[in-house]
Every structure is written in C-alpha cells, then in structure tokens.
C-alpha cells in the first residue's frame, strides 16, 4: 500500500532533474569546440542519472515493472506472451499495490453496510425470523446472498483474506528495503548542488576540513545521520516517516487479526436476575448464548454473583423528568469454586471484570411478587415474576404461569395463566389509559386477566416465558360473563370464578439484565488502533530529507561553502531548515570579508546564463559559487536555487 508514496517521492526528484537538465548551466558552458560539448553532454547525462538514483533511494516502495519488461522484448514489435510465471508475478504485483488495497478496503466497508441494516443470525435469531415473516419476497434472495450472516459469508471472508494477503505482500519486501536503508549511509553529494530545490552558498576564510568537521557537528546535533564523502558532508533525516508508514500497515494487519480472533473465539450471553437471585457462569444458566465457531464452552471463566440490590433514581421534575440519575447493580461475587465473597457495583459502561470476562448492566425492570392459592386456600405458587418494559417509564407486560401444583375445586390438575400489565406510577382512574407516568415505583398498579387449561409447555416446543398462549385455555368469567380481570394495588387480590382460588399482589421487586461477554481480541484491536494512528501521524507529518554541505578551496585561496537539501516531497519547511543549518554553521565558518577591487576575469566575456531570470546579473565561472549579494549567504526561502526558480 505504499506506491502512492513512491510516485510522490520520485516524481519530485524527477521534476527537479528534468527542469534543470534542459537549461544551460554557467559552470558547464562550452568554451571551445564540439569535442568539449560532447564531453560535457556525457558528464551531464551521467550526473542526471546519479541525481535521479539519489532521489529514488529516498523511497522504500517497490518499483513496478511492466509485463513486457518481465517477459522480455519480442521480435517484430509484437508483445510476447508472459507465460504462467509472468502472469502470477503480474497478479501478485497488482494485489499488493495501493490501488487494489484501497479497492479492497472500500469493498470491505460496503460489505459491512448490510450487516448493519439487516438483522443478523449471530446477533438476534428472533429479529431475523420476524424479518423473514414480514419480507417473504426478499428472504430467498437475502438467503442466497448470505445477507443474514454477512460477517461469516463466503464473499465477505474472501475480501477479508485478500486484504490480509495484500497488506502482508506489501509490508514484507518494504520492511527489508527499509532495514537495508537503515544499515546504509546517505549517498554522496551530487556534482551540481545548484540543481536541488533548496540551495545556499558563501565564501569563508575557514579551512575546508574545518568547515566539514563543523558541519558534521551541526548536523549531528539536529539528529541527522551524517558522514563525510569526498569534499562534502552527506546527511539524512526523517527515517521515522517510513517507520510510521510500516507501523500503520502492520497495525492494520493486527486489527484484522483481532477482528478475526474476536469473531472466532468470542462468547456472549444474557441473564435476567431478580433481586436476591444469583447467576453462575455455566452454559445452562444463560437465558440466551452466542459464541464463535471455534469457541469451547469449557473455557468459561468460573465465577458467580448474586444481585443484592438494584438502585435507580430519576429526575423528579423539570424538562428532564424521568431521566435516570442513578443506575447501578450492587452484587456479591466470587471467583472460582472456593473464592472469597467480594462486593462490587456494576454501572452502565462500568462492567464487572472477572478473569477476562466482562459483566455489563444493560437493562432494568420490575418483578411483581404474586401468591396463587387453590380453592382450599393452599399456597400453590409464590414468586417474583419479571415483566418486560415497553416504554421509558417502564410500563411493563408479561405473563404469570402456574404449571404445577394447582387443582380445581373438583380436585383435577390443571394449569393457570394470567396476562399481566404493570405500571410503576399510575395516574389514576379517569386520567387516560393505564400507562406509567414516571419510571419510579411511586403508585404501582398490576392489571391481571385470568385463564385456565393447558399452557402448552408439555408439547416440547420452545415458548416465550413473557407471552401467554391461550389457544388451549379457557377464560375465567366474571358476573357479567366477560373475561375476569382486575387492577390490583399491593396487598389486594383477585378471586377466581366459582371459588377456584385467588391471586394476590404482594409487592414488587426489581430485576437487572446483564450481558456476560468474553472478547479475546479487544485488547489487540485497541493496541492496533493506537499504533495505526501513531504510524499515520508519523507518515503524514515527518518529512524524509537529505542535506549536503560541500567545502572546497577556490582559486583565490578562499573556501567556498555550498549547502543544498532534497526532500521526498515539495515542502516550504526544507528551505527554512536549510537556512537554520546555514546560520548555525556560520558561527564556525563566517562569511569572508571581500577584498577591495574586483576579481580578475578570464579576459573573455561570458555569455549570459539562460537559467538566470531577467533583470538578474549572470554568474561567471569565477563567482558562480557566490551569491549576487556579494559574500553574504542568501536564505533559501528568500533566494532559491537558480535551477528551481525556472
């Protein structure tokens, strides 16, 4: 995924070279015949190749080769067949290119869209079945496209694996090239530093060796890797840019591995617990349970907890009336079979963590406590029955079922069922429908309607505990022959018809719903995301650049100092940095004072330099290393190199 960087890096260098090679240079002007021009042209071509190679070495991106180059040149101007190996190499280069990687990332994001919009079997089977019942035309199409199981589908897995292979195929060779660059030294200075985009020069009385030694010290303090090559100091900085790029790519692979690990080895289940009841982390204790394809139920962490009390408080007045202020479950838990009891408080987004398993608090509701008696007054059932909320004020519905122990007045065994409707805060009769006005239990009312017969639990088919199937049941009748029903306050009871018994509303308890999940890839994904952000920041804000400092003694015995810089991409900071380096070097190699009089010329008039803009004096062979302002060094930001101006 690094070829965009490659094109940028080499493109900047090639533009610099191409823009300057076509211009005549004052220091390389022919003075005599064609033989000199031929030698000069050969030298310039060699120098261009060297400069271009230096620019290309700034990048570790693999270079693409055309299929024709891989298979060899054909005869007669035709394109020869690449063969099997050639096609494999071409396909591999395409797969590991940035273009294909971006396409795969785009396809992966597109593939995740139906997984967010369409109910998934791995998340909620009931919603999937409900969707299928409501959309009978779309269901066969969705099933063939595996849209109910997007993240485990063949096409999503294919995109995922291809992206994984593309990243690895890009990182491995690039890492080797980067390590090779770290072990090598910066290349020597080009012969004509004036061609580089950032350039400055001045004359000094200091010896060339002294200038080069000072340049090594200045560059070393700025954390450049520097060494002396011939008459110049070569330095390079910004290796963290490529390191950040590699870290970003590796982090993407880590995140993909974390995603796969989480999907294959995850476990997730729900449990509703009434105050005073508990939960043990075994498979049979869950109300519902989902796991990855490679998950082993024997790896469930051994722990248990008891819900001591649920505490919920709400805003009593104002526009936010009913908004939860306190929402916490106070539990006693222990780890292992013989672990000591420990107290903990579970809040929203503050789970209980036990041996890598997290227990989240996700919901809350009320469980009316009811007592059912038979015709002889014997207590048949007494328990707290959880009801499911249907709005934010915890208006709740459910069913109360008595499956065993009840006999009618004739002594025959039968089953009882009650449809329940509960409001924690009832507005009162004549004040609208029976819906809760506040989530707190300030005026609780339980409405019941009674049935008897078969609940259908002996048929072997699964049944929703919160719904009452009355297809095989009969209604209890009131005095008017209508369905027997009544609204009860705590302590009140409903007498069944013909002395068949009664049901009493004793009070209310609260329940909390917990999600117990084990996600082994979460920590890995978080680490990968942090590393990806850090690597991306490094690759975007750190610039790879090279600096050369050449110091040679001129014909008049004065040392000529040249400084130039080259970056991976065009940046205004490079001339500024070169100017700062030049200012630091001036403390050791100050500008030489000009002697009175003008240096002698060669006696031959010089042709004007075509690379110098109009209105600017042309440089001669004797003073081409000196700025037009005399011996004062010109900041690169103020007067860039002649080769860069045009």
Coordinates of C-alpha atoms in Angstrom, one line a residue, residues 104-535:
X104 CA -10.5 -4.0 -1.1
X105 CA -10.9 -1.6 1.9
X106 CA -13.8 0.1 0.0
X107 CA -15.4 -3.3 -0.7
X108 CA -15.0 -4.3 3.0
X109 CA -16.7 -1.1 4.1
X110 CA -19.5 -1.7 1.6
X111 CA -19.9 -5.3 2.8
X112 CA -20.4 -4.1 6.4
X113 CA -23.4 -2.0 5.4
X114 CA -25.9 -4.8 5.0
X115 CA -24.6 -6.3 8.2
X116 CA -25.7 -3.1 10.0
X117 CA -29.1 -2.7 8.2
X118 CA -30.3 -6.3 8.0
X119 CA -30.8 -8.4 11.2
X120 CA -28.0 -10.9 11.7
X121 CA -28.5 -14.5 12.9
X122 CA -25.4 -14.2 15.1
X123 CA -26.9 -11.3 16.9
X124 CA -30.7 -12.0 17.2
X125 CA -32.5 -15.0 15.8
X126 CA -35.9 -13.6 16.7
X127 CA -35.4 -10.4 14.7
X128 CA -34.2 -12.4 11.7
X129 CA -37.3 -14.6 11.9
X130 CA -39.5 -11.6 12.2
X131 CA -37.8 -10.0 9.2
X132 CA -38.3 -13.2 7.2
X133 CA -42.0 -13.3 8.1
X134 CA -42.5 -9.7 7.0
X135 CA -40.5 -9.9 3.8
X136 CA -41.3 -13.2 2.1
X137 CA -40.1 -11.9 -1.3
X138 CA -36.7 -10.6 -0.3
X139 CA -36.0 -13.5 2.1
X140 CA -34.9 -16.1 -0.6
X141 CA -32.7 -13.5 -2.3
X142 CA -31.1 -12.5 1.0
X143 CA -30.5 -16.1 2.0
X144 CA -28.7 -16.9 -1.3
X145 CA -26.5 -13.8 -0.8
X146 CA -25.9 -14.7 2.8
X147 CA -27.1 -11.3 4.0
X148 CA -28.4 -12.7 7.3
X149 CA -24.8 -13.9 8.1
X150 CA -22.7 -11.2 6.4
X151 CA -19.6 -11.5 8.6
X152 CA -19.3 -15.2 8.1
X153 CA -20.3 -15.2 4.4
X154 CA -18.1 -16.5 1.7
X155 CA -17.8 -13.2 -0.2
X156 CA -17.0 -11.1 3.0
X157 CA -14.4 -13.7 4.0
X158 CA -12.8 -13.5 0.5
X159 CA -12.5 -9.7 0.7
X160 CA -11.1 -10.0 4.2
X161 CA -8.5 -12.6 3.3
X162 CA -7.4 -10.8 0.1
X163 CA -6.9 -7.6 2.0
X164 CA -4.9 -9.5 4.6
X165 CA -2.7 -11.0 1.9
X166 CA -2.3 -7.6 0.1
X167 CA -1.1 -6.0 3.3
X168 CA 1.4 -8.7 4.1
X169 CA 2.7 -8.8 0.5
X170 CA 3.3 -5.0 0.7
X171 CA 4.9 -5.0 4.1
X172 CA 7.4 -7.8 3.9
X173 CA 9.5 -6.6 1.0
X174 CA 9.2 -3.0 2.0
X175 CA 10.5 -3.8 5.5
X176 CA 13.5 -5.5 4.1
X177 CA 14.3 -2.4 1.9
X178 CA 13.8 -0.1 4.9
X179 CA 16.2 -2.2 7.0
X180 CA 18.7 -2.1 4.2
X181 CA 18.5 1.7 4.1
X182 CA 19.0 1.9 7.9
X183 CA 22.2 -0.1 7.6
X184 CA 23.5 2.0 4.7
X185 CA 24.9 5.6 4.7
X186 CA 23.5 8.6 2.9
X187 CA 24.8 8.9 -0.6
X188 CA 27.4 11.4 -1.6
X189 CA 26.7 14.9 -2.9
X190 CA 25.6 15.5 -6.5
X191 CA 28.2 17.4 -8.5
X192 CA 26.0 20.4 -9.1
X193 CA 24.2 21.3 -5.9
X194 CA 22.6 24.3 -7.5
X195 CA 20.1 21.9 -9.2
X196 CA 18.5 21.0 -5.9
X197 CA 15.3 22.8 -4.7
X198 CA 16.9 24.3 -1.6
X199 CA 20.4 25.8 -2.0
X200 CA 22.7 28.4 -0.5
X201 CA 26.4 29.3 -0.7
X202 CA 29.0 31.7 0.7
X203 CA 32.8 32.2 1.0
X204 CA 34.7 31.8 4.2
X205 CA 38.3 32.1 5.5
X206 CA 38.0 28.8 7.4
X207 CA 39.7 25.7 6.0
X208 CA 37.6 23.2 4.1
X209 CA 38.4 20.4 6.6
X210 CA 37.3 22.7 9.5
X211 CA 34.0 23.5 7.7
X212 CA 33.3 19.9 7.1
X213 CA 34.1 19.0 10.7
X214 CA 31.8 21.8 11.9
X215 CA 29.0 20.6 9.5
X216 CA 29.2 17.1 11.0
X217 CA 28.7 18.6 14.5
X218 CA 25.9 20.9 13.5
X219 CA 24.0 18.1 11.6
X220 CA 24.6 15.6 14.4
X221 CA 23.1 18.0 16.9
X222 CA 20.0 18.2 14.7
X223 CA 19.8 14.3 14.7
X224 CA 20.9 13.9 11.1
X225 CA 22.8 10.8 10.1
X226 CA 25.9 12.4 8.6
X227 CA 29.3 11.3 7.3
X228 CA 32.0 12.7 5.0
X229 CA 32.1 11.6 1.4
X230 CA 35.0 13.2 -0.6
X231 CA 34.8 17.0 -0.3
X232 CA 31.3 17.1 1.1
X233 CA 29.2 16.0 4.1
X234 CA 26.2 13.9 3.3
X235 CA 23.3 13.8 5.9
X236 CA 19.8 12.3 6.1
X237 CA 16.9 12.6 8.5
X238 CA 13.3 11.6 8.7
X239 CA 13.5 7.8 8.8
X240 CA 10.6 7.7 11.2
X241 CA 8.3 8.7 8.3
X242 CA 8.9 5.3 6.6
X243 CA 8.9 3.6 10.0
X244 CA 5.5 5.2 10.7
X245 CA 4.2 4.0 7.4
X246 CA 5.3 0.5 8.1
X247 CA 3.8 0.6 11.6
X248 CA 0.5 1.8 10.1
X249 CA 0.4 -1.2 7.7
X250 CA 1.4 -3.6 10.5
X251 CA -1.3 -2.1 12.7
X252 CA -3.9 -2.8 10.1
X253 CA -2.9 -6.4 10.0
X254 CA -3.1 -6.5 13.8
X255 CA -6.6 -5.1 13.7
X256 CA -7.7 -7.7 11.1
X257 CA -6.2 -10.5 13.2
X258 CA -8.0 -9.0 16.3
X259 CA -11.3 -8.9 14.4
X260 CA -10.9 -12.5 13.3
X261 CA -10.0 -13.7 16.7
X262 CA -12.9 -11.9 18.3
X263 CA -15.4 -13.4 15.8
X264 CA -14.0 -17.0 16.1
X265 CA -13.4 -17.2 19.9
X266 CA -16.0 -14.8 21.3
X267 CA -18.8 -15.7 23.7
X268 CA -21.8 -13.6 24.6
X269 CA -24.9 -14.3 26.7
X270 CA -27.7 -12.6 28.6
X271 CA -29.2 -13.2 32.0
X272 CA -32.1 -11.5 33.8
X273 CA -31.6 -11.6 37.6
X274 CA -34.2 -10.6 40.2
X275 CA -33.0 -9.1 43.5
X276 CA -31.9 -11.8 45.8
X277 CA -31.2 -14.3 43.0
X278 CA -27.8 -15.2 41.5
X279 CA -26.0 -16.4 38.4
X280 CA -23.3 -19.0 37.9
X281 CA -21.2 -18.8 34.7
X282 CA -22.3 -22.1 33.3
X283 CA -23.9 -22.7 29.9
X284 CA -27.3 -23.8 31.4
X285 CA -27.6 -20.6 33.4
X286 CA -27.9 -18.2 30.4
X287 CA -31.2 -17.0 29.0
X288 CA -29.5 -16.8 25.6
X289 CA -26.0 -17.6 24.5
X290 CA -24.0 -16.9 21.3
X291 CA -20.4 -17.9 20.5
X292 CA -17.8 -18.0 17.7
X293 CA -17.3 -21.1 15.6
X294 CA -14.0 -22.0 17.4
X295 CA -15.2 -21.3 20.9
X296 CA -15.0 -24.0 23.5
X297 CA -17.6 -23.9 26.3
X298 CA -15.1 -25.5 28.7
X299 CA -13.2 -22.2 28.7
X300 CA -16.0 -20.3 30.5
X301 CA -14.4 -18.5 33.4
X302 CA -15.6 -20.0 36.8
X303 CA -17.4 -17.3 38.8
X304 CA -20.8 -16.4 40.2
X305 CA -22.6 -13.4 41.6
X306 CA -25.8 -12.5 43.5
X307 CA -27.8 -9.4 42.8
X308 CA -28.1 -7.8 46.3
X309 CA -30.0 -4.7 45.2
X310 CA -30.7 -2.6 42.2
X311 CA -30.6 1.2 42.8
X312 CA -32.3 3.5 40.4
X313 CA -33.2 7.2 40.9
X314 CA -34.8 9.5 38.4
X315 CA -35.1 13.3 37.9
X316 CA -38.3 14.3 39.7
X317 CA -39.2 17.5 37.9
X318 CA -38.4 19.8 35.0
X319 CA -38.0 19.1 31.3
X320 CA -35.8 16.0 32.1
X321 CA -38.3 14.4 34.5
X322 CA -37.8 10.7 34.5
X323 CA -34.2 10.8 33.3
X324 CA -32.1 8.2 35.2
X325 CA -29.7 9.7 37.7
X326 CA -28.5 6.6 39.5
X327 CA -28.4 3.3 37.7
X328 CA -26.4 0.6 39.4
X329 CA -26.5 -3.0 40.4
X330 CA -24.9 -4.0 43.8
X331 CA -23.6 -7.5 43.7
X332 CA -21.7 -10.0 45.7
X333 CA -19.4 -12.2 43.5
X334 CA -16.7 -14.8 43.9
X335 CA -14.1 -16.1 41.5
X336 CA -13.6 -19.9 41.3
X337 CA -15.4 -22.6 43.2
X338 CA -14.0 -21.6 46.6
X339 CA -13.2 -18.0 46.1
X340 CA -14.0 -15.4 48.8
X341 CA -17.1 -13.3 48.5
X342 CA -16.4 -9.8 47.2
X343 CA -18.7 -6.7 46.9
X344 CA -18.9 -4.8 43.6
X345 CA -21.1 -2.2 41.9
X346 CA -21.9 -2.6 38.2
X347 CA -22.9 0.6 36.4
X348 CA -23.6 1.4 32.7
X349 CA -20.2 1.3 30.9
X350 CA -18.5 0.2 34.1
X351 CA -18.6 -3.6 33.9
X352 CA -17.5 -6.2 36.4
X353 CA -14.4 -7.9 35.1
X354 CA -13.6 -11.4 36.3
X355 CA -10.8 -13.4 34.7
X356 CA -11.1 -11.7 31.4
X357 CA -15.0 -11.9 31.3
X358 CA -17.0 -8.7 31.5
X359 CA -20.4 -8.4 33.1
X360 CA -22.3 -5.4 31.7
X361 CA -25.5 -3.9 33.2
X362 CA -27.8 -3.4 30.2
X363 CA -31.5 -3.1 31.4
X364 CA -33.7 -2.9 34.4
X365 CA -37.4 -3.5 35.3
X366 CA -39.9 -4.6 37.9
X367 CA -41.0 -8.1 39.1
X368 CA -44.4 -8.1 40.9
X369 CA -44.5 -10.6 43.7
X370 CA -47.7 -12.7 43.5
X371 CA -49.2 -15.5 45.5
X372 CA -51.5 -18.1 43.9
X373 CA -53.9 -20.2 46.1
X374 CA -56.2 -23.0 45.2
X375 CA -59.9 -23.4 46.1
X376 CA -58.9 -24.7 49.6
X377 CA -56.6 -21.7 50.3
X378 CA -53.4 -23.6 49.9
X379 CA -50.5 -21.6 48.5
X380 CA -49.6 -23.1 45.1
X381 CA -47.1 -20.6 44.0
X382 CA -45.4 -17.5 45.4
X383 CA -42.6 -15.8 43.4
X384 CA -41.5 -12.6 41.8
X385 CA -42.4 -12.6 38.1
X386 CA -40.2 -10.3 35.8
X387 CA -42.2 -8.2 33.3
X388 CA -40.7 -6.6 30.2
X389 CA -40.7 -2.8 29.9
X390 CA -42.4 -1.3 26.7
X391 CA -41.5 2.4 27.2
X392 CA -39.1 4.7 29.0
X393 CA -41.4 5.0 32.1
X394 CA -41.2 1.2 32.5
X395 CA -44.8 0.3 31.6
X396 CA -44.4 -3.5 31.5
X397 CA -46.1 -6.5 30.2
X398 CA -45.7 -10.2 30.7
X399 CA -47.3 -13.5 31.8
X400 CA -47.8 -15.3 35.1
X401 CA -47.9 -19.1 34.7
X402 CA -48.7 -21.8 37.2
X403 CA -47.7 -25.1 35.7
X404 CA -47.7 -27.5 38.6
X405 CA -49.4 -27.9 42.0
X406 CA -52.8 -26.4 41.2
X407 CA -56.1 -28.4 41.4
X408 CA -59.6 -27.0 40.7
X409 CA -62.5 -27.4 43.1
X410 CA -63.1 -30.9 41.7
X411 CA -59.6 -32.0 42.6
X412 CA -58.4 -32.2 39.0
X413 CA -55.0 -31.0 37.9
X414 CA -54.9 -28.0 35.6
X415 CA -52.8 -25.0 34.8
X416 CA -53.4 -21.4 35.3
X417 CA -52.3 -18.4 33.2
X418 CA -52.6 -14.6 33.8
X419 CA -51.9 -11.8 31.4
X420 CA -50.1 -9.1 33.4
X421 CA -49.8 -5.4 32.7
X422 CA -47.9 -3.3 35.3
X423 CA -47.3 0.4 35.8
X424 CA -44.9 1.7 38.5
X425 CA -46.7 5.1 38.6
X426 CA -50.4 5.0 37.8
X427 CA -52.1 8.3 37.0
X428 CA -55.4 7.1 38.4
X429 CA -58.8 6.2 37.1
X430 CA -60.3 8.6 34.6
X431 CA -56.9 10.1 33.7
X432 CA -56.2 8.4 30.4
X433 CA -55.1 4.9 29.6
X434 CA -53.2 2.7 32.0
X435 CA -49.6 3.8 31.2
X436 CA -46.9 4.7 33.7
X437 CA -46.3 8.4 34.3
X438 CA -42.9 8.0 35.9
X439 CA -40.3 5.2 36.0
X440 CA -40.1 5.2 39.8
X441 CA -42.4 2.9 41.7
X442 CA -44.5 5.7 43.3
X443 CA -48.0 4.3 42.7
X444 CA -47.7 0.7 41.4
X445 CA -50.7 -1.0 39.9
X446 CA -50.9 -4.5 38.4
X447 CA -53.7 -5.4 36.0
X448 CA -54.5 -9.1 35.6
X449 CA -56.8 -11.2 33.4
X450 CA -57.2 -15.0 34.3
X451 CA -57.2 -18.2 32.2
X452 CA -57.2 -21.9 33.0
X453 CA -56.4 -25.0 30.9
X454 CA -53.2 -26.1 29.1
X455 CA -50.3 -23.7 28.8
X456 CA -48.7 -25.9 26.0
X457 CA -45.4 -26.3 27.8
X458 CA -45.6 -30.1 27.5
X459 CA -45.6 -30.1 23.7
X460 CA -41.8 -29.9 23.5
X461 CA -41.8 -26.7 21.5
X462 CA -39.9 -23.7 22.9
X463 CA -42.1 -21.0 24.4
X464 CA -41.6 -17.4 25.3
X465 CA -41.9 -17.0 29.1
X466 CA -43.2 -13.5 28.7
X467 CA -46.1 -14.4 26.4
X468 CA -49.2 -16.4 27.2
X469 CA -50.6 -18.9 24.6
X470 CA -54.3 -19.1 25.2
X471 CA -55.2 -21.3 22.3
X472 CA -55.7 -24.3 24.6
X473 CA -57.0 -22.3 27.6
X474 CA -60.4 -21.0 28.7
X475 CA -61.3 -17.7 30.3
X476 CA -62.4 -17.2 33.9
X477 CA -65.7 -15.4 33.7
X478 CA -66.9 -12.5 35.9
X479 CA -70.5 -11.9 37.0
X480 CA -71.4 -10.5 33.5
X481 CA -69.9 -13.4 31.7
X482 CA -66.9 -11.4 30.5
X483 CA -63.2 -12.2 30.9
X484 CA -62.3 -11.9 34.6
X485 CA -59.8 -9.1 35.0
X486 CA -58.9 -6.6 37.7
X487 CA -56.4 -3.9 38.6
X488 CA -54.6 -4.5 41.9
X489 CA -52.7 -2.4 44.3
X490 CA -50.1 -4.1 46.6
X491 CA -51.9 -6.2 49.1
X492 CA -55.1 -6.7 47.0
X493 CA -56.2 -9.9 45.4
X494 CA -58.3 -11.3 42.5
X495 CA -60.7 -14.0 43.4
X496 CA -61.2 -16.6 40.7
X497 CA -64.7 -17.6 39.5
X498 CA -66.7 -20.2 41.3
X499 CA -64.3 -20.3 44.3
X500 CA -61.4 -21.7 42.1
X501 CA -58.8 -19.9 44.2
X502 CA -57.2 -16.5 44.1
X503 CA -54.1 -14.5 43.2
X504 CA -52.7 -11.8 45.5
X505 CA -50.4 -8.9 44.5
X506 CA -47.9 -8.9 47.5
X507 CA -45.5 -6.2 46.4
X508 CA -42.7 -5.5 43.9
X509 CA -39.1 -6.3 43.5
X510 CA -36.6 -5.1 40.9
X511 CA -34.6 -7.0 38.3
X512 CA -31.5 -6.2 36.3
X513 CA -30.4 -7.7 33.0
X514 CA -26.8 -8.5 32.4
X515 CA -24.7 -9.2 29.4
X516 CA -21.8 -11.6 30.1
X517 CA -19.2 -11.4 27.2
X518 CA -15.7 -12.6 26.5
X519 CA -14.0 -10.9 23.6
X520 CA -10.4 -12.1 23.4
X521 CA -9.4 -9.7 20.5
X522 CA -10.5 -6.4 22.1
X523 CA -7.1 -5.5 23.7
X524 CA -5.3 -6.5 20.5
X525 CA -7.7 -4.3 18.4
X526 CA -7.2 -1.3 20.8
X527 CA -3.4 -1.6 20.5
X528 CA -3.6 -1.9 16.8
X529 CA -5.8 1.2 16.5
X530 CA -3.5 3.3 18.7
X531 CA -0.5 2.1 16.7
X532 CA -2.2 2.8 13.4
X533 CA -3.0 6.4 14.5
X534 CA 0.6 7.0 15.7
X535 CA 2.0 5.5 12.5

